[in-house]
Short mmCIF file of C-alpha atoms in Angstrom, two decimals:
data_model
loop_
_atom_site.label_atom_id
_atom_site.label_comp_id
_atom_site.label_asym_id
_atom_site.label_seq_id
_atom_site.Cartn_x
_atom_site.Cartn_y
_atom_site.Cartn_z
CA UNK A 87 137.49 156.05 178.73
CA UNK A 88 138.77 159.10 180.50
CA UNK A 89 136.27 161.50 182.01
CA UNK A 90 137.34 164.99 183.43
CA UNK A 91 136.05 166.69 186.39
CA UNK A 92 135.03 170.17 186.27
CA UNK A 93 137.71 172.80 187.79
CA UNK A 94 135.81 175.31 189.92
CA UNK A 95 138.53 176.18 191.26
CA UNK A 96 142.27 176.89 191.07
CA UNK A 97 144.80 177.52 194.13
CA UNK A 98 147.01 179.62 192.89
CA UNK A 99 150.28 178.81 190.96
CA UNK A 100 152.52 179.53 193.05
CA UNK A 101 151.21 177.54 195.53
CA UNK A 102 150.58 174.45 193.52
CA UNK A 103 154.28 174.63 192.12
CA UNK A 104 155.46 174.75 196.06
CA UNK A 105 153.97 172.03 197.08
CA UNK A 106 155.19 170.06 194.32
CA UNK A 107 158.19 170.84 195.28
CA UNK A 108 158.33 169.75 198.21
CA UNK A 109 157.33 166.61 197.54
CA UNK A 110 159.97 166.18 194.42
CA UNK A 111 163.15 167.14 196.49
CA UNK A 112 165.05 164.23 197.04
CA UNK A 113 168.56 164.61 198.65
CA UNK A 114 171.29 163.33 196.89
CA UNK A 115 172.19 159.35 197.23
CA UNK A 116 176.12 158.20 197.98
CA UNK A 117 176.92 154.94 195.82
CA UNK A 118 176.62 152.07 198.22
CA UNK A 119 179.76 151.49 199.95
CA UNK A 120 182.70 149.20 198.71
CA UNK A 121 180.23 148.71 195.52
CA UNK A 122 179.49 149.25 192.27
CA UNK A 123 175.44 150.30 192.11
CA UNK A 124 173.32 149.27 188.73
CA UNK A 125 173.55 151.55 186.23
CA UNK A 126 170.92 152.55 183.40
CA UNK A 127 170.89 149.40 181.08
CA UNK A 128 172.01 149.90 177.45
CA UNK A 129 171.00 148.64 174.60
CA UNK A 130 167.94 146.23 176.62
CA UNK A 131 171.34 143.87 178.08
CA UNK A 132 171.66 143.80 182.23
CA UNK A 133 172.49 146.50 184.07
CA UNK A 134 176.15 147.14 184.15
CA UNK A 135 177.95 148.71 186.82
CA UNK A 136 178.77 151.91 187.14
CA UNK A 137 182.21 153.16 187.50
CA UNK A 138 183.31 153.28 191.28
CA UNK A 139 181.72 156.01 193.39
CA UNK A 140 179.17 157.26 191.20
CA UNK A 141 175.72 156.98 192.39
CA UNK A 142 172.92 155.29 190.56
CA UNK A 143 171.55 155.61 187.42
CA UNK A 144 168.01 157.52 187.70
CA UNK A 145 165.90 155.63 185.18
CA UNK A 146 165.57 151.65 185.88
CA UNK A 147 162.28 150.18 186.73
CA UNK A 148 161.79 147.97 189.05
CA UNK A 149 161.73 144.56 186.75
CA UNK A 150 165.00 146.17 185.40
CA UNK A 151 166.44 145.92 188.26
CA UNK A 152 165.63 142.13 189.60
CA UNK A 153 165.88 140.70 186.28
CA UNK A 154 169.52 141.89 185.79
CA UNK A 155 169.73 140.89 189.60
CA UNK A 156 168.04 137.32 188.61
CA UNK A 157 171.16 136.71 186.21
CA UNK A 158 173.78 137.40 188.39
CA UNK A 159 172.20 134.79 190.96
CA UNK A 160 171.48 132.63 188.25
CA UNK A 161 175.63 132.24 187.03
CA UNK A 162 176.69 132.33 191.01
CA UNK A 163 176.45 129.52 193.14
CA UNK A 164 174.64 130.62 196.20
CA UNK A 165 172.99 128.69 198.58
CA UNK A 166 169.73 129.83 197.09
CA UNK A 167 168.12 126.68 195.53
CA UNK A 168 168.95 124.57 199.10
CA UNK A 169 167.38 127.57 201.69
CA UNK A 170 164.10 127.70 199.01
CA UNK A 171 163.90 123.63 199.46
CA UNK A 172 163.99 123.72 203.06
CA UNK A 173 161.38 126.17 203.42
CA UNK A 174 159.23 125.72 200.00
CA UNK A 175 155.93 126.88 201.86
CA UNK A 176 157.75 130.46 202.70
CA UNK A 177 158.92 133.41 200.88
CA UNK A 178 162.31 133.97 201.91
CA UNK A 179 163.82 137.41 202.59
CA UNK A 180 166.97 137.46 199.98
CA UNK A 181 169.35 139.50 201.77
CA UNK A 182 169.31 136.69 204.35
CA UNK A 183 169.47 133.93 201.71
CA UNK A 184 172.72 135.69 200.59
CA UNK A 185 174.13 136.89 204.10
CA UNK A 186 177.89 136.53 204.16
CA UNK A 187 178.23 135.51 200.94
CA UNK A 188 179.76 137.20 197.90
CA UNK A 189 176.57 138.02 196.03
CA UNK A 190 175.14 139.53 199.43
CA UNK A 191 176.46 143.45 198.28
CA UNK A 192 174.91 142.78 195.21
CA UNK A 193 171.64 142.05 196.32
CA UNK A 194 171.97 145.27 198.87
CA UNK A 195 172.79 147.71 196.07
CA UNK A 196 169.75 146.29 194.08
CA UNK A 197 167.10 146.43 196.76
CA UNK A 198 168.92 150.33 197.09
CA UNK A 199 167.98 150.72 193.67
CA UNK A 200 164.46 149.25 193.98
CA UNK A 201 163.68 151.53 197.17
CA UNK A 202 164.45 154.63 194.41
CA UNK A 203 162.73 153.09 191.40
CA UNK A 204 159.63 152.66 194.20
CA UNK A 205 159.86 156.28 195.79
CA UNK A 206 160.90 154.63 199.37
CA UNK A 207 164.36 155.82 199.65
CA UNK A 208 164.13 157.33 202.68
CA UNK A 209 162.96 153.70 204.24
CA UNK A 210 165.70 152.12 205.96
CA UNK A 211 164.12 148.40 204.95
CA UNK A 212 165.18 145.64 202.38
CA UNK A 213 162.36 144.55 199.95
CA UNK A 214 163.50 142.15 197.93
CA UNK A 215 162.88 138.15 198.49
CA UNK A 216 162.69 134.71 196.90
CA UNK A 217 160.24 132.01 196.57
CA UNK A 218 159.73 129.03 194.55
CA UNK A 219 157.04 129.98 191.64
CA UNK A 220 154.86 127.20 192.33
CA UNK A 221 154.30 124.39 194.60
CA UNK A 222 154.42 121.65 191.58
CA UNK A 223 158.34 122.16 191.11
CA UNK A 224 159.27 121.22 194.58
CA UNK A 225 160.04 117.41 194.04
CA UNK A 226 162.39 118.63 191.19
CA UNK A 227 163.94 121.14 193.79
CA UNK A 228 164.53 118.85 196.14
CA UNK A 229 165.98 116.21 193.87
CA UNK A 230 169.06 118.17 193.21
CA UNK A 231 167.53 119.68 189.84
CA UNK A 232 169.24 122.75 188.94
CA UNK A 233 166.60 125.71 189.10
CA UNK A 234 166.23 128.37 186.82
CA UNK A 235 166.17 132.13 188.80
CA UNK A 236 163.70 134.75 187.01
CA UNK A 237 162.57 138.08 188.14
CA UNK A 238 159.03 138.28 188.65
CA UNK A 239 156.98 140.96 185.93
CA UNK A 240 155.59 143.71 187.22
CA UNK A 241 153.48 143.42 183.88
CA UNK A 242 150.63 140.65 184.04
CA UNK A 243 150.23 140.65 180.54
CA UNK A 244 153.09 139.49 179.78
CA UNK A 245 153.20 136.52 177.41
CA UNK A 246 156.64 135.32 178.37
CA UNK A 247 158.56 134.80 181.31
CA UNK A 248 162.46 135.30 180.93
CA UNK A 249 164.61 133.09 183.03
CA UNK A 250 168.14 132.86 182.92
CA UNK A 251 170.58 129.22 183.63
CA UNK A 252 173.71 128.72 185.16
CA UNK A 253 175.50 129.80 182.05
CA UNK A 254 173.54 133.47 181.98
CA UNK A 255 172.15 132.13 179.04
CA UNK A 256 167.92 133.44 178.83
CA UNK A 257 165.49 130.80 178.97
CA UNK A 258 161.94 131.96 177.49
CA UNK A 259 159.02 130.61 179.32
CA UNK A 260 155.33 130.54 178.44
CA UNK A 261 153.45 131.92 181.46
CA UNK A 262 150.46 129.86 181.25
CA UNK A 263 152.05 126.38 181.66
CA UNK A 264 154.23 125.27 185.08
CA UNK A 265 157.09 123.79 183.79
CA UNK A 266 158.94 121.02 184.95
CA UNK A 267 162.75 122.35 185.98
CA UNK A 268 161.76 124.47 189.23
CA UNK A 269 162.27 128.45 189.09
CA UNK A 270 163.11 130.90 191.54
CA UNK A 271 161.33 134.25 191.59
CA UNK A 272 163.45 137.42 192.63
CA UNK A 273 160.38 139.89 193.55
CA UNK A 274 159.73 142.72 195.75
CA UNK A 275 158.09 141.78 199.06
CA UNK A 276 154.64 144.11 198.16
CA UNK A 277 153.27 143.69 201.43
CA UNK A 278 156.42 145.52 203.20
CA UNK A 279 156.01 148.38 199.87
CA UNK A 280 152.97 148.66 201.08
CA UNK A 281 153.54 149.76 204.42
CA UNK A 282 155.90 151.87 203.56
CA UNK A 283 154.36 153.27 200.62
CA UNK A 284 150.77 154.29 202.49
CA UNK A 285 153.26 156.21 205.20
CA UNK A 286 154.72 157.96 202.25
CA UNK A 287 151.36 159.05 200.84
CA UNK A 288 150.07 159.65 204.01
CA UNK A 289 153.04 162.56 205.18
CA UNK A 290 153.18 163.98 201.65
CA UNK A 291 149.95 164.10 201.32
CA UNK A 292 149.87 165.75 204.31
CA UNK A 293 152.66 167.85 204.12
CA UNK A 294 150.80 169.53 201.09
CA UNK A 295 147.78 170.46 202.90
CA UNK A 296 145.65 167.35 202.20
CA UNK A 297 143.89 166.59 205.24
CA UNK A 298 142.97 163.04 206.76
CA UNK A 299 140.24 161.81 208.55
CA UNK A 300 142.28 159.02 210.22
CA UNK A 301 145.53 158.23 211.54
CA UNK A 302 148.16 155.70 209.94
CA UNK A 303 146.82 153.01 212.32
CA UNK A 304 143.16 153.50 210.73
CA UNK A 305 141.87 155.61 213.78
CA UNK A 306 139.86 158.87 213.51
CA UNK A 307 142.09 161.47 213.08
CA UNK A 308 141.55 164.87 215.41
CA UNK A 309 142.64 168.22 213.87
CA UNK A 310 143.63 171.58 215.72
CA UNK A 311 140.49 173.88 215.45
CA UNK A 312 137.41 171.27 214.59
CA UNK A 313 134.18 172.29 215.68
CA UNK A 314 132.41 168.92 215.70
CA UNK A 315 129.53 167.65 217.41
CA UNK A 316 130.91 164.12 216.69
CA UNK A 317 134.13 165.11 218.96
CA UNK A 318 131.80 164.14 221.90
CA UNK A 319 128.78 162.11 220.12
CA UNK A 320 130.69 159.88 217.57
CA UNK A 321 130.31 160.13 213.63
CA UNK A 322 129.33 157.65 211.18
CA UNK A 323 131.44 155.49 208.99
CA UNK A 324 130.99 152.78 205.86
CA UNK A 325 131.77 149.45 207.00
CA UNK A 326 132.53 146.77 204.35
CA UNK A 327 131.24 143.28 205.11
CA UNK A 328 132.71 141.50 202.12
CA UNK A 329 134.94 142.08 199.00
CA UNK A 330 135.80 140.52 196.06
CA UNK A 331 137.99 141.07 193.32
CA UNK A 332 137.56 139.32 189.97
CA UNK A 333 139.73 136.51 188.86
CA UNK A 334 141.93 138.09 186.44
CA UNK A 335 143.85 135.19 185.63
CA UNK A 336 147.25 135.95 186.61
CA UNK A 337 149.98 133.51 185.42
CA UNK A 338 151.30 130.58 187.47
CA UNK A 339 154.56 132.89 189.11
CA UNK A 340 152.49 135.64 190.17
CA UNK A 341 152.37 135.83 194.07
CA UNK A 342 149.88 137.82 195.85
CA UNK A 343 148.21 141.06 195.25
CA UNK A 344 148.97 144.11 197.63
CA UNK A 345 145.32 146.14 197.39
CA UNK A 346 144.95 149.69 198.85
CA UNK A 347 142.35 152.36 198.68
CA UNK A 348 142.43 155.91 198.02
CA UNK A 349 139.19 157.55 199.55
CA UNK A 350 138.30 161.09 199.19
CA UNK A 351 135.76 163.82 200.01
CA UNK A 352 135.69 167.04 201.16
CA UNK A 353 136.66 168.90 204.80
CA UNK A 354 134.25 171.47 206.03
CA UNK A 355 136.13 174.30 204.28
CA UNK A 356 135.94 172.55 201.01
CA UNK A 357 139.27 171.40 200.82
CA UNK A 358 139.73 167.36 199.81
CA UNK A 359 140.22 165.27 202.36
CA UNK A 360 141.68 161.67 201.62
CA UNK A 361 142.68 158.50 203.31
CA UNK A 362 145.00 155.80 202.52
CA UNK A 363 143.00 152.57 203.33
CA UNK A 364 144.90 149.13 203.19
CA UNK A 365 143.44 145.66 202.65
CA UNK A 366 146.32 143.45 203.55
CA UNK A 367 144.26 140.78 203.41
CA UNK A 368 142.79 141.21 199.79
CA UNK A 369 145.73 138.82 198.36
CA UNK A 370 143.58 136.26 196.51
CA UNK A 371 141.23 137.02 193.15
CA UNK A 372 138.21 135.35 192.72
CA UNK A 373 138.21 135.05 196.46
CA UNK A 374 135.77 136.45 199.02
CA UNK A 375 136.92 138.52 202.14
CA UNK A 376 134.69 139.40 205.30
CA UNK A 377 136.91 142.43 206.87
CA UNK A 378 133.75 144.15 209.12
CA UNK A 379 136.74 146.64 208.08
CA UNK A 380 135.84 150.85 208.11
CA UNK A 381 136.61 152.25 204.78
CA UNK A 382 135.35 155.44 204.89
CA UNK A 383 135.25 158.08 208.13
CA UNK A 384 132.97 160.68 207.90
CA UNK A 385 134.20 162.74 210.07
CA UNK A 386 134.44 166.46 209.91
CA UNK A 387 133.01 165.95 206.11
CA UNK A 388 131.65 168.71 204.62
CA UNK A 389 129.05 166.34 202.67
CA UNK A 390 127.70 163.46 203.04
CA UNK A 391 129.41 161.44 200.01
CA UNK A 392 132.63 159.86 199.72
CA UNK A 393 134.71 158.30 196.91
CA UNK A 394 136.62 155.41 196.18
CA UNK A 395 139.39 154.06 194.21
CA UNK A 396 140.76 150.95 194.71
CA UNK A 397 144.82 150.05 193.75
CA UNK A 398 147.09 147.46 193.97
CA UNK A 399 150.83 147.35 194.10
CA UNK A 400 152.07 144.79 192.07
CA UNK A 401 155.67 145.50 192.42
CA UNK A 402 156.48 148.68 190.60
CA UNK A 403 153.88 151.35 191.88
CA UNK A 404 156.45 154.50 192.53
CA UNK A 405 154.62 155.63 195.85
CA UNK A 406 156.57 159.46 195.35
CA UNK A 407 155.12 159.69 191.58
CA UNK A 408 151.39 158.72 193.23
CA UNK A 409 151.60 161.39 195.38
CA UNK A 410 152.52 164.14 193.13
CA UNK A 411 150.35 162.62 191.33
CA UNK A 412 147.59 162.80 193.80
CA UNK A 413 148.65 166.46 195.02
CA UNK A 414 148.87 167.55 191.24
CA UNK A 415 144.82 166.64 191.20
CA UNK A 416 143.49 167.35 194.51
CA UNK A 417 145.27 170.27 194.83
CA UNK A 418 142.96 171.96 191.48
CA UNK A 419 139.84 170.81 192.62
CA UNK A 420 137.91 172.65 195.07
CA UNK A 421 134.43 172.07 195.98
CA UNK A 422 132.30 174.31 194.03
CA UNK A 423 129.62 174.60 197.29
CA UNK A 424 126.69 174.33 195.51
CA UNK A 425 126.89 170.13 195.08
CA UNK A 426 129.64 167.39 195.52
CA UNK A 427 132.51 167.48 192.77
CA UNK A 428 133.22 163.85 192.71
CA UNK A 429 137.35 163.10 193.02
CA UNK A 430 137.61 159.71 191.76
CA UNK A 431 137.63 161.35 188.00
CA UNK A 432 140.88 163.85 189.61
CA UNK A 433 142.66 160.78 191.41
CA UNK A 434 142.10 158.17 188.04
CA UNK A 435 143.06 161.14 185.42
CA UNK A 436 146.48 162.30 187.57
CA UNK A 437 147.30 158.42 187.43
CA UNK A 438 150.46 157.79 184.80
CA UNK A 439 149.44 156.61 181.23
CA UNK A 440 151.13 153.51 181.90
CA UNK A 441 148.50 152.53 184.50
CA UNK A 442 145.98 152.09 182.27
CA UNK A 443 147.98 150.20 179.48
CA UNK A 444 150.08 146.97 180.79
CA UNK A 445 149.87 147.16 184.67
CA UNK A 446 146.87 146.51 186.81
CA UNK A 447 147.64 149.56 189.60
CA UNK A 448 144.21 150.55 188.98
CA UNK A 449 141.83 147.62 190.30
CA UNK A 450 138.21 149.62 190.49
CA UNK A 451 136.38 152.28 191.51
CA UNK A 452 133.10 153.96 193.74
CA UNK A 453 131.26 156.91 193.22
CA UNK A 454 129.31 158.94 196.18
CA UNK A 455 129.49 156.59 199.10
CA UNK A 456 127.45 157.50 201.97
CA UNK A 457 126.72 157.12 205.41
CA UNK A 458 123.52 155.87 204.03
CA UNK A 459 125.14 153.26 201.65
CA UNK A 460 124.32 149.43 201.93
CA UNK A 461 124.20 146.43 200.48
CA UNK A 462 126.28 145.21 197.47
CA UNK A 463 127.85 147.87 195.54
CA UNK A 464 129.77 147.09 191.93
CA UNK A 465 132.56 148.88 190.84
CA UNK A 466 132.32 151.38 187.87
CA UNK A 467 135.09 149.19 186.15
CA UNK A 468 132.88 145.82 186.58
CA UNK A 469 136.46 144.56 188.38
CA UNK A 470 135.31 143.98 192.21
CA UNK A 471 132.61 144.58 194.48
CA UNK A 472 131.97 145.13 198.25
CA UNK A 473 128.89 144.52 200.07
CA UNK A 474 128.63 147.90 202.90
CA UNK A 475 126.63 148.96 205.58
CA UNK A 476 126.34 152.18 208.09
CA UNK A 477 128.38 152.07 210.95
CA UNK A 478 128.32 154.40 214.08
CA UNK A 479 131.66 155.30 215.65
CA UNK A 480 130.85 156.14 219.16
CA UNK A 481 133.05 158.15 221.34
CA UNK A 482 134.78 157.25 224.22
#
């Protein structure tokens, strides 16, 4: 169910279309060098490649991508199936697996094309890795057993996993049984995405006037101008004690979840103010975490209320597209002064339709946090909880 917060108040066009963009100019991308880059796939077969010197295909997603990477491993011999053996416990980085060899331009034009498809192309970082897809399938591995090489779904609903054997040929898996010839998984690494993604909301956020109460490193953030008692006292701050998200049985390939949080209130002028709040830690469902981590910073807060929304990348979040996203939203709602206009209604409502229909970006969500807030607090979506308490930031 969708609910809609009340506008009180517009910025005007003009400056709503400026800031957007800003964020949406993107200078133009060469074609890798000495390669062919993916091009949009046609007719639902691998990607092709494009002809020579043309640059890449706006359009693919991110599973597009790896799976038509997945078959080109899959009809290569690489030295994949021996480095995963060896080291069956890691998740290997799969330009490295590749280095020197023929496929390795490959895999650097794909993880090109993922950086686009995930609104990091300015990072100068390779994201893409390989693991085995579960621990069961090493004996087969290791005993010479050809493996199968899949790209992992960005969708968790999927019924099927599609894996593809030395011939190219597509092998159709069901997701909720291991099965007995060992698969590789071609994935993003989520946890780098991550990193890179928050800095991404963080500057364009930023860059369109969207103040922060803390710095990328997670400490309190001092702006040109503020007036604040708590610039020589302290301020107060929500500390979460523990954290759960509910076991929503994920099929036997997934890897771990990457979960962030966007938090927003207001700055003393009215304006929102939002953080970007990571919980590298919060990889496991069903699992409970004790961070003593601050989530929310009330600092130079006009009120004393906060919200919450609570994401995870599972591959395929386009950090760019969340913050024009975000932007689009926070930008049109202005507190009205007379009581707190909550935001998580703005942020969940500027999300993508596709959020809310076969990917689980969207994990939960908190209304009105405060500095008074403790004790164990549901989410409004039933999907995780965190147990809170007041915390006093005292300055130096």
């Amino acid at each position: 169910m969708s609910h809609r917060v009340p506008r009180t108040a517009l910025l005007s066009t003009a400056a709503i279309t400026a800031a957007l963009l800003a964020l949406t100019a993107v200078p133009a991308q060469a074609a890798p060098a000495g390669g062919q880059p993916f091009a949009a796939p046609v007719g639902g077969q691998p990607f092709a490649a494009a002809e020579a010197g043309q640059p890449f295909a706006a359009g693919p997603t991110v599973y597009d991508i790896t799976d038509a990477l997945a078959r080109d491993l899959a009809v290569t011999v690489t030295p994949l199936a021996a480095r995963v053996a060896a080291d069956a416990d890691q998740t290997l980085d799969l330009s490295a697996a590749v280095a020197g060899k023929g496929l390795g331009k490959r895999v650097a034009q794909a993880d090109e094309a993922v950086l686009r498809a995930k609104g990091l192309e300015d990072a100068d970082s390779a994201l893409l890795q390989v693991r085995l897809a579960h621990p069961d399938m090493l004996p087969a591995l290791r005993a010479g057993k050809a493996p199968l090489i899949a790209a992992t779904p960005t969708d968790d609903t999927a019924a099927d996993l599609v894996a593809y054997d030395r011939t190219g040929a597509r092998v159709v898996l069901d997701v909720a049984t291991v099965p007995a010839r060992p698969v590789l998984m071609i994935e993003v690494d989520t946890a780098q995405a991550l990193k890179l993604g928050a800095e991404v909301l963080r500057s364009e956020l930023a860059a369109a006037g969207v103040t922060s109460a803390t710095t990328a490193d997670g400490a309190p953030a001092v702006a040109a101008g503020d007036q604040l008692q708590a610039a020589s006292t302290g301020y107060w701050a929500t500390k979460v004690t523990s954290v759960q998200v509910a076991d929503i049985k994920e099929p036997f390939f997934k890897g771990n979840a990457e979960i962030f949080n966007i938090v927003g209130g207001y700055d003393l002028n009215g304006d929102p103010k939002v953080d970007i709040v990571e919980m590298p830690y919060l990889d496991k469902a069903a699992t409970t975490y004790y961070p003593n981590q601050l989530l929310v910073h009330f600092k130079a807060y006009k009120w004393n209320l906060a919200d919450v929304v609570m994401m995870e990348d599972d591959g395929d979040t386009n950090y760019k597209s969340l913050a024009i996203a975000l932007v689009t939203a926070l930008l049109t709602v202005i507190d009205g002064g007379a009581a707190f206009t909550p935001l998580v209604t703005a942020i969940i409502d500027a999300m993508p339709n596709k959020w809310w229909t076969d990917d689980p970006d969207y994990v939960d969500s908190w209304y009105t946090l405060s500095t008074k807030s403790t004790g164990r607090l549901n989410g409004a979506a039933g999907n995780a909880w965190m147990t809170v308490q007041p915390y006093w930031v005292a300055a130096l």
